CSV table of C-alpha atoms in Angstrom, one decimal:
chain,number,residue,atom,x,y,z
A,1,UNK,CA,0.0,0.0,0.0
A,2,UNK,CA,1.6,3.1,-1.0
A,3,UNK,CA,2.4,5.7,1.9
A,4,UNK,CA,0.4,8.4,2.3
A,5,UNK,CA,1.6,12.9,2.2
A,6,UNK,CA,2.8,14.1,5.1
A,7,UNK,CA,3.6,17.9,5.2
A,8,UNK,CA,4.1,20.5,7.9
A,9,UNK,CA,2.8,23.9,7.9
A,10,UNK,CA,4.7,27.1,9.0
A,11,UNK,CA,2.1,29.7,8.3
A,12,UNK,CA,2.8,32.7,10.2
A,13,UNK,CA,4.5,31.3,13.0
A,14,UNK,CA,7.9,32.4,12.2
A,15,UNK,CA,6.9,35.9,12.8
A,16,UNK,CA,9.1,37.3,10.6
A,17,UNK,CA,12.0,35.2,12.2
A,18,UNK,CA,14.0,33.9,9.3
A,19,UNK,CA,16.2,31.7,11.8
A,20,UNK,CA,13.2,30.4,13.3
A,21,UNK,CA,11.7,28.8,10.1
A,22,UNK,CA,15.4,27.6,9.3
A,23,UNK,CA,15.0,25.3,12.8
A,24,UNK,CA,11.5,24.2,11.9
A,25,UNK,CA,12.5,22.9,8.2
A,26,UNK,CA,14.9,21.2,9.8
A,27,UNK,CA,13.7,19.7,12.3
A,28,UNK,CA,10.7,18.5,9.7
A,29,UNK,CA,13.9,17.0,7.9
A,30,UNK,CA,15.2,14.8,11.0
A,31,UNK,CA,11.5,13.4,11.6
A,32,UNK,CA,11.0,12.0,7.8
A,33,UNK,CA,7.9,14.3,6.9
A,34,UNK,CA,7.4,14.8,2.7
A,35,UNK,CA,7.4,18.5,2.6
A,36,UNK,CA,7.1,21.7,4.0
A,37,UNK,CA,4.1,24.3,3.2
A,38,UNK,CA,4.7,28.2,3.3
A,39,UNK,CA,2.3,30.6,3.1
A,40,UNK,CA,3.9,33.2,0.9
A,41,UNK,CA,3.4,37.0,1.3
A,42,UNK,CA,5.9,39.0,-0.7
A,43,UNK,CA,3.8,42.3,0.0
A,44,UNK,CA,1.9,42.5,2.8
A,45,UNK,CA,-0.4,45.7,1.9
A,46,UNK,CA,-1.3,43.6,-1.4
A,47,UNK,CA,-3.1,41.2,0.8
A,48,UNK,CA,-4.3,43.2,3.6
A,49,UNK,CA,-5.7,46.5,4.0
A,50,UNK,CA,-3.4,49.4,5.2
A,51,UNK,CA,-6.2,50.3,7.4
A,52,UNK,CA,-6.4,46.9,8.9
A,53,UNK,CA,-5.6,46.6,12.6
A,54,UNK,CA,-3.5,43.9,11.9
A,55,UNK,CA,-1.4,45.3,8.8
A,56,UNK,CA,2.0,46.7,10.8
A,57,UNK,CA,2.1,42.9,12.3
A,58,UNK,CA,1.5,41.5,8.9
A,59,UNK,CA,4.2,43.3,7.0
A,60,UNK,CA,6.8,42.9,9.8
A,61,UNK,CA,6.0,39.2,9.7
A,62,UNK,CA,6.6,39.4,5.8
A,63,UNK,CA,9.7,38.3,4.2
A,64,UNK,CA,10.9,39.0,0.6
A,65,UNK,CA,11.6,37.6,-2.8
A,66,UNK,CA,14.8,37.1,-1.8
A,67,UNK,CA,14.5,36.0,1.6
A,68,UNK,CA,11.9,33.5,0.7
A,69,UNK,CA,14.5,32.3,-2.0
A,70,UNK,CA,16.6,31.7,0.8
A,71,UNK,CA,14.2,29.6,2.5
A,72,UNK,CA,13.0,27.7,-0.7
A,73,UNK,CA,16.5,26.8,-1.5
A,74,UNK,CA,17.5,25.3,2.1
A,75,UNK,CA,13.7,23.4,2.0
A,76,UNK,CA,14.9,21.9,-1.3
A,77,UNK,CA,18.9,21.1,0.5
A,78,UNK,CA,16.8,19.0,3.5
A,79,UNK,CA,15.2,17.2,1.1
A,80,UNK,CA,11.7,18.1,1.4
A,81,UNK,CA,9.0,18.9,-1.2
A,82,UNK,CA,8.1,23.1,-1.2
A,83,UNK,CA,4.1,23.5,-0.5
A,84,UNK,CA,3.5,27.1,-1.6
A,85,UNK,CA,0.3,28.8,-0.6
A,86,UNK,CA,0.7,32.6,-2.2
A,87,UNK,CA,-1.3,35.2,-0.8
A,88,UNK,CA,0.1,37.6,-3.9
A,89,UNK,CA,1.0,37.5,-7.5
A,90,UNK,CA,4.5,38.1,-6.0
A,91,UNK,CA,5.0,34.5,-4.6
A,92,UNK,CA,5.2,33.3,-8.5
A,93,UNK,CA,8.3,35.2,-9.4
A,94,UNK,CA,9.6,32.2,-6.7
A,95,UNK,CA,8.4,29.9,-9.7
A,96,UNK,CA,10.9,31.1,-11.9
A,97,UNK,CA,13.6,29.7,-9.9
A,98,UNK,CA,12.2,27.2,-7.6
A,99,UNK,CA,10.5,23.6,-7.8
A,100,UNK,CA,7.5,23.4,-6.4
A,101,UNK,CA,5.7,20.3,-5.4
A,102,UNK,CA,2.0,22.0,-4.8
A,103,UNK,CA,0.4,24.7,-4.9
A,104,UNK,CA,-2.1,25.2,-2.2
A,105,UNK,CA,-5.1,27.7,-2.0
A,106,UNK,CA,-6.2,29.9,1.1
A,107,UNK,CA,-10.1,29.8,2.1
A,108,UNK,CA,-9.6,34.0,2.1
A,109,UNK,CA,-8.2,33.4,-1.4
A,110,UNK,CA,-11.3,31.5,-2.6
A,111,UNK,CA,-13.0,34.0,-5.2
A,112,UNK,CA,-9.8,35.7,-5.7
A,113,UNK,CA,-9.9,35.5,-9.8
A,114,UNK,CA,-6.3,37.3,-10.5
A,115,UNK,CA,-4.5,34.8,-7.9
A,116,UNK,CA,-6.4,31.6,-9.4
A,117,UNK,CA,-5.5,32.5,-12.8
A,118,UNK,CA,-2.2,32.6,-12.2
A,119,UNK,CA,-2.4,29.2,-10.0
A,120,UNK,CA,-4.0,27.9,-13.2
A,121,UNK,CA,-1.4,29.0,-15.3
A,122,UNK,CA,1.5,27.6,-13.2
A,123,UNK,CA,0.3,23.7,-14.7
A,124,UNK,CA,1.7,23.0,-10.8
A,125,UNK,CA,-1.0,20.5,-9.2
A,126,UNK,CA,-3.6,22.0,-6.9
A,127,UNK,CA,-4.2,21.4,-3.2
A,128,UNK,CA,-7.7,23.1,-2.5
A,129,UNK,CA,-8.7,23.6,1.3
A,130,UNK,CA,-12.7,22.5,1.6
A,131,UNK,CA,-13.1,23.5,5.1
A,132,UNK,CA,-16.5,25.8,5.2
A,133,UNK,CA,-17.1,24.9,1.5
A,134,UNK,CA,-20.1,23.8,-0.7
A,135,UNK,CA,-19.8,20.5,-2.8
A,136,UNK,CA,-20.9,23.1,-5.7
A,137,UNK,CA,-17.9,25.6,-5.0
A,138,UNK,CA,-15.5,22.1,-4.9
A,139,UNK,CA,-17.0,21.3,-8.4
A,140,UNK,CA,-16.2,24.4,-9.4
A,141,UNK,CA,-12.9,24.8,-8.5
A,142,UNK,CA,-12.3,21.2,-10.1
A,143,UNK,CA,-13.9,22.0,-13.4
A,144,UNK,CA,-12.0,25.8,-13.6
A,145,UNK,CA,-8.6,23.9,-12.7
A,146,UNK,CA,-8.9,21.3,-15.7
A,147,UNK,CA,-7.4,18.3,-14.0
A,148,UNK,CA,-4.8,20.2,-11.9
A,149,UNK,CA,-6.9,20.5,-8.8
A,150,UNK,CA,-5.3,17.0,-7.2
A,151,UNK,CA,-5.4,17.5,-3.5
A,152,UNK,CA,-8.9,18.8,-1.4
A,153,UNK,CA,-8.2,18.9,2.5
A,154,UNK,CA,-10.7,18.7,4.8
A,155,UNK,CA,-10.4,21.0,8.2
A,156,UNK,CA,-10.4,24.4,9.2
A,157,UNK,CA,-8.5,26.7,11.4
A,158,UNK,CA,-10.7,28.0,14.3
A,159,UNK,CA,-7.6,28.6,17.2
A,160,UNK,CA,-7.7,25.6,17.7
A,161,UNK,CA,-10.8,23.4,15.6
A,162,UNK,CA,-12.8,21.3,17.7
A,163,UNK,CA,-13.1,17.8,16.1
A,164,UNK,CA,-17.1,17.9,16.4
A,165,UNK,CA,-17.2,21.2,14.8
A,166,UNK,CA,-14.9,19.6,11.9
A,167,UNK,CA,-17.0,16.9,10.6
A,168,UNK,CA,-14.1,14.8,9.6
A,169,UNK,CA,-16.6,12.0,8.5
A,170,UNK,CA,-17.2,13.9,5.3
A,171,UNK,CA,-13.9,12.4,3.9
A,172,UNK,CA,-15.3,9.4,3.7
A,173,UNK,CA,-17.8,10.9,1.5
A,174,UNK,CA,-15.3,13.2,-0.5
A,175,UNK,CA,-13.4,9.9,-1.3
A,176,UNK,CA,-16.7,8.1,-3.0
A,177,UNK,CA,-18.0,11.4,-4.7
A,178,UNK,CA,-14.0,12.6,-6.1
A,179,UNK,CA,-12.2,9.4,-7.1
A,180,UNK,CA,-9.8,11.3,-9.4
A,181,UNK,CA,-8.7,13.4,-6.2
A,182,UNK,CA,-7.1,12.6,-3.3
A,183,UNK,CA,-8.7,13.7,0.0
A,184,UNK,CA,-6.6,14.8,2.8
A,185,UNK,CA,-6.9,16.4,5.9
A,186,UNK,CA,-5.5,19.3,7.5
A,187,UNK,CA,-5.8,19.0,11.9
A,188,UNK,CA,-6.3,22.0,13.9
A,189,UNK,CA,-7.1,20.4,17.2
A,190,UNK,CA,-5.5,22.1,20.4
A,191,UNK,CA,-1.9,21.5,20.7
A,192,UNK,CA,-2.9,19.5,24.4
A,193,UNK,CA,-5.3,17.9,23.6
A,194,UNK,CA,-5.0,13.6,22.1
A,195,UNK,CA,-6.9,14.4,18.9
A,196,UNK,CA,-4.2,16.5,17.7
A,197,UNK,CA,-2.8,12.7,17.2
A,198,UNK,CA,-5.7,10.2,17.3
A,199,UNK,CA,-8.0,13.0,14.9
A,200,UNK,CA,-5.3,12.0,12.3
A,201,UNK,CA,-5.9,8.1,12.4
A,202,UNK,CA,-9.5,8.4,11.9
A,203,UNK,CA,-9.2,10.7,8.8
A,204,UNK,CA,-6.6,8.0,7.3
A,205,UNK,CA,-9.2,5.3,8.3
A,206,UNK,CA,-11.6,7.2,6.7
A,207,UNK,CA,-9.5,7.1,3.1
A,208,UNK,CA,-7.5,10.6,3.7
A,209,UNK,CA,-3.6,10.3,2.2
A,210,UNK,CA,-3.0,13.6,2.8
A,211,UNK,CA,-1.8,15.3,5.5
A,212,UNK,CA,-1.2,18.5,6.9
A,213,UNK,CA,0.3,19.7,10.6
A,214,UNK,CA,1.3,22.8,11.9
A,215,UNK,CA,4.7,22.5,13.8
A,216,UNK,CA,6.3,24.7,16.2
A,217,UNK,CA,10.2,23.8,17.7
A,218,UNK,CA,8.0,24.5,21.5
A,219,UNK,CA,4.6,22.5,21.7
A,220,UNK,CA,2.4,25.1,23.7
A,221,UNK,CA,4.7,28.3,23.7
A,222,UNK,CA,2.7,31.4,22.7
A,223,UNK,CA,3.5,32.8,19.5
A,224,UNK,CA,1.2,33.2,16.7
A,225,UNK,CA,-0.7,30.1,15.4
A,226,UNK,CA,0.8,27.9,18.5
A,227,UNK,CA,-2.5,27.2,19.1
A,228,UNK,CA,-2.9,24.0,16.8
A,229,UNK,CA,0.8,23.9,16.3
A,230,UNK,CA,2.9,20.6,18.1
A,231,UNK,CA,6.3,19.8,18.2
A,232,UNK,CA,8.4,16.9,16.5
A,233,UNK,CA,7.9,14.6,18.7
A,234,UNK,CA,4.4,14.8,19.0
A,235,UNK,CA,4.4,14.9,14.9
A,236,UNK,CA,6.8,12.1,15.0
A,237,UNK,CA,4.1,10.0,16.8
A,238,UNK,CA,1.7,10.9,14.3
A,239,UNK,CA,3.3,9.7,11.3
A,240,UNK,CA,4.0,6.7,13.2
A,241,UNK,CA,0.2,5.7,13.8
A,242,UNK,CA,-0.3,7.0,10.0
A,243,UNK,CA,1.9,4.5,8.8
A,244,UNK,CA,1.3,1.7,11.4
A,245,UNK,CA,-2.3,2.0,9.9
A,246,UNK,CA,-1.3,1.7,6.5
A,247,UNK,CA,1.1,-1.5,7.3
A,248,UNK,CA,-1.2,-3.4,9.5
A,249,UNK,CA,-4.9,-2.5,9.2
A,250,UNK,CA,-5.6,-1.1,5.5
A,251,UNK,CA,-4.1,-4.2,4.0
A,252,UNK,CA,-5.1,-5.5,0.8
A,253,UNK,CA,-7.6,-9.1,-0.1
A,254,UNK,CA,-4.4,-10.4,-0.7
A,255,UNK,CA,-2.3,-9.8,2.2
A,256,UNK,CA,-4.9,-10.1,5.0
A,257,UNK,CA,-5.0,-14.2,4.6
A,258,UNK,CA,-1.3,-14.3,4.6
A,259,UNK,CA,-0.8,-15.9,8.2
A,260,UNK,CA,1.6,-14.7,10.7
A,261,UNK,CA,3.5,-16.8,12.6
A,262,UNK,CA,1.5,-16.5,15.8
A,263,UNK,CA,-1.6,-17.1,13.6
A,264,UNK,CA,-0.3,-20.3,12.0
A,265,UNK,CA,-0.3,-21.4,16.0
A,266,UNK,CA,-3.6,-20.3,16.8
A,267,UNK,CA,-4.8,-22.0,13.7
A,268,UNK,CA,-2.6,-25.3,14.8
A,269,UNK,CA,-4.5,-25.8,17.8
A,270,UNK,CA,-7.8,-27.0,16.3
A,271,UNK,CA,-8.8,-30.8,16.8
A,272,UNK,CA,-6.8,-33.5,15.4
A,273,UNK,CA,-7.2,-36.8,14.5
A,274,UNK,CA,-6.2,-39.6,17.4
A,275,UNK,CA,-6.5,-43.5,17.5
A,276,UNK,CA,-10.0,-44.6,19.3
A,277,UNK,CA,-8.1,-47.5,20.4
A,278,UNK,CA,-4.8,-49.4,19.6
A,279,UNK,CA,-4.5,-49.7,15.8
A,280,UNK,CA,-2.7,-52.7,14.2
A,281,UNK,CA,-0.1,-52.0,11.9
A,282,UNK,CA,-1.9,-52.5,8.5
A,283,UNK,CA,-5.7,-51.6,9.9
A,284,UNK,CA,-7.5,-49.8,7.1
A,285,UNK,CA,-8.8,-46.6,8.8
A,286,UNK,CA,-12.9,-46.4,9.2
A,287,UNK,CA,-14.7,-43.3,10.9
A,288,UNK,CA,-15.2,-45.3,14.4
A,289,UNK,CA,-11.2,-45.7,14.4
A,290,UNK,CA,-10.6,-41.9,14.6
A,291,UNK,CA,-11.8,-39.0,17.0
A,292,UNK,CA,-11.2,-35.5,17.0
A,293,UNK,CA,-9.8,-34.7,19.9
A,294,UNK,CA,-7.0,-31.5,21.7
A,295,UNK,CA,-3.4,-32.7,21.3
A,296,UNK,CA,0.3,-30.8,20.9
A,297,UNK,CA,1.0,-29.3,17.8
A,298,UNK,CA,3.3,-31.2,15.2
A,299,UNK,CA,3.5,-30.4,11.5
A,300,UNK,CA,2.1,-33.9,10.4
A,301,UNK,CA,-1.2,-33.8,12.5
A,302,UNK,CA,-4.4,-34.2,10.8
A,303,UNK,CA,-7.6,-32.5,11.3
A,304,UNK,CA,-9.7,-34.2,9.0
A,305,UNK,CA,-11.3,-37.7,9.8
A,306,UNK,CA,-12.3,-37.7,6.1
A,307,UNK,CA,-8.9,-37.2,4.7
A,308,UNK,CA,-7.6,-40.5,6.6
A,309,UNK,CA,-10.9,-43.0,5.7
A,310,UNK,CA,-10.1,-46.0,3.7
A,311,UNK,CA,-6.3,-45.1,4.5
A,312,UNK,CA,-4.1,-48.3,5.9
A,313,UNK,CA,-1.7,-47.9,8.5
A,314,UNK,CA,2.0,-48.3,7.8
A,315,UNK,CA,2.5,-48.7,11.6
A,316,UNK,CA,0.9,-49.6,14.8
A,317,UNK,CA,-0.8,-46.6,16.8
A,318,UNK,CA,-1.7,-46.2,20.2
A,319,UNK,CA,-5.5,-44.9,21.7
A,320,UNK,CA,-5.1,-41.6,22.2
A,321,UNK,CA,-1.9,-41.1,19.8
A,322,UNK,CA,-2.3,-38.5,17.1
A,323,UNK,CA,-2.5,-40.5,13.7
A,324,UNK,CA,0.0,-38.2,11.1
A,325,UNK,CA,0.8,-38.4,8.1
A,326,UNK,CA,3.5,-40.6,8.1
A,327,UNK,CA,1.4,-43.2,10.1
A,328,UNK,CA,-0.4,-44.2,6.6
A,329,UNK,CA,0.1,-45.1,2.4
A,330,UNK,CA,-0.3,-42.6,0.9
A,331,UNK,CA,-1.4,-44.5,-2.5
């Protein structure tokens, strides 16, 4: 079974820190996730109002071209994929230079017709948040993108999500409806609480290959978007469950009836064929000479009366003994 997308998500909480989001990519690196996602800003007053109360934050929290070269280019030295969510026309000058794995679109960024064209005319696959969305907006979005729209994530950022507010059961219903997509799933539970794990298992039970994580280098430390945002380890032992799930419980027809070792025991136990008394050497085996009865386990036990009727024995055997396989002709 082939493993599913695992990529962390820095959005804003480098704040501006250039250092910060150096440690984060690699410590993504040293726990074996696929890729990193950035949300791109290369202008922060052509995404947010001047006269937004937020907007000095914003640009100080923004980085450059340049710097977000910088960034690209030690993403793609670790080894790990570059997930690019621009917020402006801006981030695809990065394009020019940089590999990018997927492009991912922001729920603000929904309607935003200049940004999608350019999306569209990048011919880079499409991750498409569905958090708070209409199966008529996903449609859409899958017709406009003409087969580049690869990825839709379930989930939604609420500081933190609750998992009953999420509705996570609806990728089971994304995966029958959108069998040319992939569904994944994007957690937001609180940093302390198990579902920020356990959420995770569900979705991939739930046929979700996809998946998304925001990581901070201090699980719980306030800074911005900490909220949903766990450490290595904690990510660490989510990938673990991911892929324990896809190893042991998803397994295909074929590989399910492929006995383990401690199954081929289990199954050895089951009655097998003893002597009802002592057997002559040369008795031809009837029903009322055989019983199914509990005795140790030995490769040449038989647990069939049927298979041994009409049978003669090539030696004597005790009441009680197990009658193998080498006990009768085989003609």
């Amino acid at each position: 079974m082939n493993k599913s997308y695992v990529y962390v998500e820095t959005a804003f909480h480098h704040e501006g820190d250039i250092d910060y989001i150096k440690n984060l990519i690699n410590a993504a690196s040293d726990i074996g996730v696929n890729g990193v996602k950035f949300q791109v800003l290369t202008e922060a007053s052509d995404f947010i109002s001047t006269k937004h109360s937020a907007f000095s934050t914003l640009e100080a929290y923004t980085f450059n071209v340049a710097q977000w070269s910088e960034l690209f280019q030690y993403t793609t030295a670790a080894g790990l994929d570059i997930i690019m969510m621009p917020l402006d026309l801006g981030a695809f000058k990065l394009l020019e230079k940089h590999t990018v794995k997927y492009l991912d679109i922001h729920s603000v960024s929904f309607y935003d017709s200049k940004l999608l064209a350019a999306v569209k005319a990048s011919q880079i696959p499409i991750i498409l948040g569905v958090g708070g969305r209409t199966l008529e907006e996903i449609d859409d979005k899958i017709s406009y993108f003409e087969g580049k729209l690869e990825v839709l994530m379930v989930g939604f950022q609420a500081f933190p999500s609750k998992l009953e507010d999420v509705k996570i059961g609806k990728i089971a219903h994304l995966v029958q409806k959108y069998p040319a997509q992939a569904i994944g799933y994007a957690d937001h539970s609180a940093h302390d609480d198990d579902f920020n794990v356990t959420s995770n298992e569900y979705a991939r039970l739930l046929g979700a290959t996809f998946f998304e994580k925001h990581m901070t280098l201090e699980q719980g430390k306030e800074r911005v978007d900490y909220n949903s945002a766990v450490d290595a380890a904690t990510l660490k032992n989510m990938i673990e469950r991911i892929r324990f799930i896809e190893a042991h419980v998803l397994s295909t027809a074929e590989s399910s009836f492929q006995f383990h070792d401690t199954e081929v025991v289990y199954r050895n136990r089951q009655l097998v064929c003893v002597a009802t008394a002592n057997l002559a050497e040369g008795t031809v085996l009837k029903e009322n000479d055989m019983a199914l009865k509990m005795m140790d386990a030995h490769e040449n036990n038989q647990y069939r009366v049927e298979a041994l009727l009409g049978k003669k024995l090539v030696k004597a055997v005790e009441k009680d003994m197990p009658i193998q396989s080498q006990n009768v002709y085989n003609e």
